[in-house]
Amino acid sequence: MADFKAIVVRCGNEEYAIPVEQTVSIEQLEKVNPIPHLPDYLLGLMKIRGELVPILDFQQILYGTSAKDDPEAKVVVVQTEGFFFGLLVLEAKEILDIPSDKLTTQGLMAYSRTPYFSSVANLEDRVITLVDPAILSETLTGMQEITEYVGLQETGI
């Protein structure tokens, strides 16, 4: 099995990895237009390169605190089956090749509330949890509504 290439991000004091092949860009957090009646982690829509992109506060999803006021925060734009969304993280640290023999799913059973954690990279001096953006977008409450909302905005209805 080949190495896993990922963008390593930080939320809280932990590191998470997002697959490079699903990452579109890394952006500064700019003006976000809020959408009423959505969960706290859905900050709203941000215009990125002319497209409306929903911004999810990954720090809020994981730890219940927002990253939106952190001046170093970044938006990692990911794509899953034609749907783009941004993950607001405290820091986008590096691109890393993770050897496949360092990946394990052992211990993830404790994470029944986080099915979007696909595996853990057990490296020599750090542990990095891998995030599956597709499962994240499918399992969070309110994502179906935001997907429909963005679709309506883009078609002008």
PDB file of C-alpha atoms in Angstrom:
ATOM      1  CA  MET A   1       0.000   0.000   0.000  1.00  0.00           C
ATOM      2  CA  ALA A   2       1.285   3.477  -0.855  1.00  0.00           C
ATOM      3  CA  ASP A   3       1.940   6.301   1.569  1.00  0.00           C
ATOM      4  CA  PHE A   4      -0.969   8.526   2.532  1.00  0.00           C
ATOM      5  CA  LYS A   5      -0.401  12.177   1.550  1.00  0.00           C
ATOM      6  CA  ALA A   6      -2.229  14.614   3.820  1.00  0.00           C
ATOM      7  CA  ILE A   7      -2.536  18.209   4.954  1.00  0.00           C
ATOM      8  CA  VAL A   8      -1.847  18.292   8.683  1.00  0.00           C
ATOM      9  CA  VAL A   9      -4.003  20.789  10.592  1.00  0.00           C
ATOM     10  CA  ARG A  10      -4.341  21.694  14.245  1.00  0.00           C
ATOM     11  CA  CYS A  11      -7.444  22.056  16.382  1.00  0.00           C
ATOM     12  CA  GLY A  12      -7.029  22.369  20.119  1.00  0.00           C
ATOM     13  CA  ASN A  13      -3.687  20.773  20.922  1.00  0.00           C
ATOM     14  CA  GLU A  14      -4.235  17.886  18.517  1.00  0.00           C
ATOM     15  CA  GLU A  15      -3.202  17.259  14.930  1.00  0.00           C
ATOM     16  CA  TYR A  16      -5.554  16.007  12.231  1.00  0.00           C
ATOM     17  CA  ALA A  17      -4.873  14.986   8.637  1.00  0.00           C
ATOM     18  CA  ILE A  18      -7.033  15.744   5.615  1.00  0.00           C
ATOM     19  CA  PRO A  19      -6.319  13.853   2.377  1.00  0.00           C
ATOM     20  CA  VAL A  20      -4.426  15.983  -0.151  1.00  0.00           C
ATOM     21  CA  GLU A  21      -6.517  14.603  -3.039  1.00  0.00           C
ATOM     22  CA  GLN A  22      -9.664  16.071  -1.452  1.00  0.00           C
ATOM     23  CA  THR A  23      -8.056  19.407  -0.588  1.00  0.00           C
ATOM     24  CA  VAL A  24      -8.715  22.251  -3.017  1.00  0.00           C
ATOM     25  CA  SER A  25      -6.959  25.147  -1.286  1.00  0.00           C
ATOM     26  CA  ILE A  26      -5.995  26.759   2.004  1.00  0.00           C
ATOM     27  CA  GLU A  27      -7.416  30.245   2.538  1.00  0.00           C
ATOM     28  CA  GLN A  28      -7.485  33.061   5.066  1.00  0.00           C
ATOM     29  CA  LEU A  29     -10.790  33.416   6.903  1.00  0.00           C
ATOM     30  CA  GLU A  30     -12.544  36.426   5.414  1.00  0.00           C
ATOM     31  CA  LYS A  31     -16.087  37.752   5.542  1.00  0.00           C
ATOM     32  CA  VAL A  32     -18.515  34.946   6.316  1.00  0.00           C
ATOM     33  CA  ASN A  33     -22.222  35.555   5.687  1.00  0.00           C
ATOM     34  CA  PRO A  34     -24.138  33.792   8.473  1.00  0.00           C
ATOM     35  CA  ILE A  35     -27.206  31.686   7.745  1.00  0.00           C
ATOM     36  CA  PRO A  36     -29.837  31.665  10.515  1.00  0.00           C
ATOM     37  CA  HIS A  37     -31.097  28.508  12.252  1.00  0.00           C
ATOM     38  CA  LEU A  38     -28.114  26.301  11.502  1.00  0.00           C
ATOM     39  CA  PRO A  39     -25.904  24.540  14.070  1.00  0.00           C
ATOM     40  CA  ASP A  40     -23.159  26.580  15.782  1.00  0.00           C
ATOM     41  CA  TYR A  41     -20.378  24.880  13.816  1.00  0.00           C
ATOM     42  CA  LEU A  42     -21.778  26.152  10.496  1.00  0.00           C
ATOM     43  CA  LEU A  43     -20.415  29.688  10.411  1.00  0.00           C
ATOM     44  CA  GLY A  44     -22.090  30.544   7.105  1.00  0.00           C
ATOM     45  CA  LEU A  45     -20.969  31.113   3.535  1.00  0.00           C
ATOM     46  CA  MET A  46     -17.708  32.649   2.357  1.00  0.00           C
ATOM     47  CA  LYS A  47     -17.015  33.666  -1.215  1.00  0.00           C
ATOM     48  CA  ILE A  48     -13.871  31.914  -2.426  1.00  0.00           C
ATOM     49  CA  ARG A  49     -12.791  32.519  -6.022  1.00  0.00           C
ATOM     50  CA  GLY A  50     -16.337  33.540  -6.937  1.00  0.00           C
ATOM     51  CA  GLU A  51     -17.986  30.465  -5.376  1.00  0.00           C
ATOM     52  CA  LEU A  52     -20.103  30.311  -2.224  1.00  0.00           C
ATOM     53  CA  VAL A  53     -18.447  27.875   0.169  1.00  0.00           C
ATOM     54  CA  PRO A  54     -20.002  26.794   3.496  1.00  0.00           C
ATOM     55  CA  ILE A  55     -17.534  27.192   6.361  1.00  0.00           C
ATOM     56  CA  LEU A  56     -17.526  24.586   9.139  1.00  0.00           C
ATOM     57  CA  ASP A  57     -15.713  25.465  12.350  1.00  0.00           C
ATOM     58  CA  PHE A  58     -13.802  22.221  12.950  1.00  0.00           C
ATOM     59  CA  GLN A  59     -12.645  23.488  16.359  1.00  0.00           C
ATOM     60  CA  GLN A  60     -16.338  23.936  17.308  1.00  0.00           C
ATOM     61  CA  ILE A  61     -17.227  20.454  16.015  1.00  0.00           C
ATOM     62  CA  LEU A  62     -14.467  18.788  18.015  1.00  0.00           C
ATOM     63  CA  TYR A  63     -14.115  20.869  21.168  1.00  0.00           C
ATOM     64  CA  GLY A  64     -17.131  23.186  21.437  1.00  0.00           C
ATOM     65  CA  THR A  65     -15.011  26.338  21.105  1.00  0.00           C
ATOM     66  CA  SER A  66     -14.695  28.466  17.989  1.00  0.00           C
ATOM     67  CA  ALA A  67     -11.572  29.174  15.958  1.00  0.00           C
ATOM     68  CA  LYS A  68     -13.151  32.130  14.136  1.00  0.00           C
ATOM     69  CA  ASP A  69     -11.515  34.779  16.336  1.00  0.00           C
ATOM     70  CA  ASP A  70      -8.017  33.319  16.106  1.00  0.00           C
ATOM     71  CA  PRO A  71      -5.910  35.520  13.786  1.00  0.00           C
ATOM     72  CA  GLU A  72      -3.883  32.505  12.620  1.00  0.00           C
ATOM     73  CA  ALA A  73      -6.950  30.419  11.701  1.00  0.00           C
ATOM     74  CA  LYS A  74      -7.108  29.003   8.184  1.00  0.00           C
ATOM     75  CA  VAL A  75      -9.856  27.586   5.986  1.00  0.00           C
ATOM     76  CA  VAL A  76      -9.018  24.282   4.327  1.00  0.00           C
ATOM     77  CA  VAL A  77     -11.339  23.944   1.329  1.00  0.00           C
ATOM     78  CA  VAL A  78     -12.208  20.321   0.570  1.00  0.00           C
ATOM     79  CA  GLN A  79     -14.281  18.654  -2.118  1.00  0.00           C
ATOM     80  CA  THR A  80     -16.498  15.601  -1.713  1.00  0.00           C
ATOM     81  CA  GLU A  81     -18.491  14.339  -4.718  1.00  0.00           C
ATOM     82  CA  GLY A  82     -19.001  17.755  -6.275  1.00  0.00           C
ATOM     83  CA  PHE A  83     -19.654  19.554  -2.987  1.00  0.00           C
ATOM     84  CA  PHE A  84     -17.121  22.046  -1.658  1.00  0.00           C
ATOM     85  CA  PHE A  85     -16.894  23.156   1.950  1.00  0.00           C
ATOM     86  CA  GLY A  86     -14.311  24.865   4.123  1.00  0.00           C
ATOM     87  CA  LEU A  87     -12.984  23.562   7.418  1.00  0.00           C
ATOM     88  CA  LEU A  88     -11.877  26.321   9.756  1.00  0.00           C
ATOM     89  CA  VAL A  89      -8.832  25.132  11.707  1.00  0.00           C
ATOM     90  CA  LEU A  90      -6.404  26.848  14.065  1.00  0.00           C
ATOM     91  CA  GLU A  91      -3.444  26.089  11.850  1.00  0.00           C
ATOM     92  CA  ALA A  92      -2.652  24.372   8.555  1.00  0.00           C
ATOM     93  CA  LYS A  93       0.788  23.048   9.381  1.00  0.00           C
ATOM     94  CA  GLU A  94       2.283  20.976   6.578  1.00  0.00           C
ATOM     95  CA  ILE A  95       1.877  18.423   3.834  1.00  0.00           C
ATOM     96  CA  LEU A  96       2.998  15.048   5.127  1.00  0.00           C
ATOM     97  CA  ASP A  97       3.562  11.621   3.597  1.00  0.00           C
ATOM     98  CA  ILE A  98       2.317   9.118   6.162  1.00  0.00           C
ATOM     99  CA  PRO A  99       3.636   5.570   5.648  1.00  0.00           C
ATOM    100  CA  SER A 100       0.737   3.120   5.294  1.00  0.00           C
ATOM    101  CA  ASP A 101       2.301   0.809   7.893  1.00  0.00           C
ATOM    102  CA  LYS A 102       1.933   3.599  10.478  1.00  0.00           C
ATOM    103  CA  LEU A 103      -1.864   3.819  10.013  1.00  0.00           C
ATOM    104  CA  THR A 104      -4.178   1.969  12.366  1.00  0.00           C
ATOM    105  CA  THR A 105      -7.885   1.921  13.167  1.00  0.00           C
ATOM    106  CA  GLN A 106      -7.218   0.381  16.552  1.00  0.00           C
ATOM    107  CA  GLY A 107      -8.691   2.536  19.294  1.00  0.00           C
ATOM    108  CA  LEU A 108     -11.157   4.288  16.997  1.00  0.00           C
ATOM    109  CA  MET A 109     -14.040   2.257  18.422  1.00  0.00           C
ATOM    110  CA  ALA A 110     -13.991   4.697  21.334  1.00  0.00           C
ATOM    111  CA  TYR A 111     -14.895   7.409  18.826  1.00  0.00           C
ATOM    112  CA  SER A 112     -18.468   6.297  18.050  1.00  0.00           C
ATOM    113  CA  ARG A 113     -19.532   9.966  17.955  1.00  0.00           C
ATOM    114  CA  THR A 114     -16.844  10.762  15.389  1.00  0.00           C
ATOM    115  CA  PRO A 115     -17.324   8.320  12.501  1.00  0.00           C
ATOM    116  CA  TYR A 116     -15.364  10.700  10.256  1.00  0.00           C
ATOM    117  CA  PHE A 117     -12.105   9.671  11.961  1.00  0.00           C
ATOM    118  CA  SER A 118     -10.900   7.037   9.496  1.00  0.00           C
ATOM    119  CA  SER A 119      -7.605   6.026  11.122  1.00  0.00           C
ATOM    120  CA  VAL A 120      -4.755   7.171  13.305  1.00  0.00           C
ATOM    121  CA  ALA A 121      -1.163   7.713  12.206  1.00  0.00           C
ATOM    122  CA  ASN A 122       1.107   6.457  14.965  1.00  0.00           C
ATOM    123  CA  LEU A 123       4.356   8.217  14.111  1.00  0.00           C
ATOM    124  CA  GLU A 124       7.602   8.257  16.039  1.00  0.00           C
ATOM    125  CA  ASP A 125       7.050  11.555  17.852  1.00  0.00           C
ATOM    126  CA  ARG A 126       3.371  12.355  17.209  1.00  0.00           C
ATOM    127  CA  VAL A 127      -0.086  10.920  16.729  1.00  0.00           C
ATOM    128  CA  ILE A 128      -2.275  12.319  13.934  1.00  0.00           C
ATOM    129  CA  THR A 129      -5.951  11.470  13.460  1.00  0.00           C
ATOM    130  CA  LEU A 130      -7.070  11.127   9.832  1.00  0.00           C
ATOM    131  CA  VAL A 131     -10.354  12.779   8.884  1.00  0.00           C
ATOM    132  CA  ASP A 132     -12.583  11.611   6.022  1.00  0.00           C
ATOM    133  CA  PRO A 133     -14.255  14.797   4.667  1.00  0.00           C
ATOM    134  CA  ALA A 134     -16.981  12.811   2.858  1.00  0.00           C
ATOM    135  CA  ILE A 135     -18.098  11.065   6.044  1.00  0.00           C
ATOM    136  CA  LEU A 136     -17.824  14.348   7.945  1.00  0.00           C
ATOM    137  CA  SER A 137     -20.158  16.081   5.482  1.00  0.00           C
ATOM    138  CA  GLU A 138     -22.615  13.153   5.559  1.00  0.00           C
ATOM    139  CA  THR A 139     -22.843  12.754   9.328  1.00  0.00           C
ATOM    140  CA  LEU A 140     -23.057  16.294  10.694  1.00  0.00           C
ATOM    141  CA  THR A 141     -26.502  17.655  11.494  1.00  0.00           C
ATOM    142  CA  GLY A 142     -27.513  20.461   9.133  1.00  0.00           C
ATOM    143  CA  MET A 143     -25.192  19.552   6.262  1.00  0.00           C
ATOM    144  CA  GLN A 144     -28.052  18.386   4.027  1.00  0.00           C
ATOM    145  CA  GLU A 145     -29.778  21.738   4.513  1.00  0.00           C
ATOM    146  CA  ILE A 146     -26.618  23.723   3.779  1.00  0.00           C
ATOM    147  CA  THR A 147     -25.944  21.642   0.665  1.00  0.00           C
ATOM    148  CA  GLU A 148     -29.446  22.405  -0.609  1.00  0.00           C
ATOM    149  CA  TYR A 149     -29.125  26.092   0.332  1.00  0.00           C
ATOM    150  CA  VAL A 150     -25.838  26.486  -1.539  1.00  0.00           C
ATOM    151  CA  GLY A 151     -27.324  24.709  -4.553  1.00  0.00           C
ATOM    152  CA  LEU A 152     -30.262  27.144  -4.593  1.00  0.00           C
ATOM    153  CA  GLN A 153     -27.939  30.163  -4.267  1.00  0.00           C
ATOM    154  CA  GLU A 154     -25.784  29.000  -7.161  1.00  0.00           C
ATOM    155  CA  THR A 155     -28.778  28.422  -9.443  1.00  0.00           C
ATOM    156  CA  GLY A 156     -30.212  31.826  -8.494  1.00  0.00           C
ATOM    157  CA  ILE A 157     -33.527  30.477  -7.170  1.00  0.00           C
TER     158      ILE A 157
END
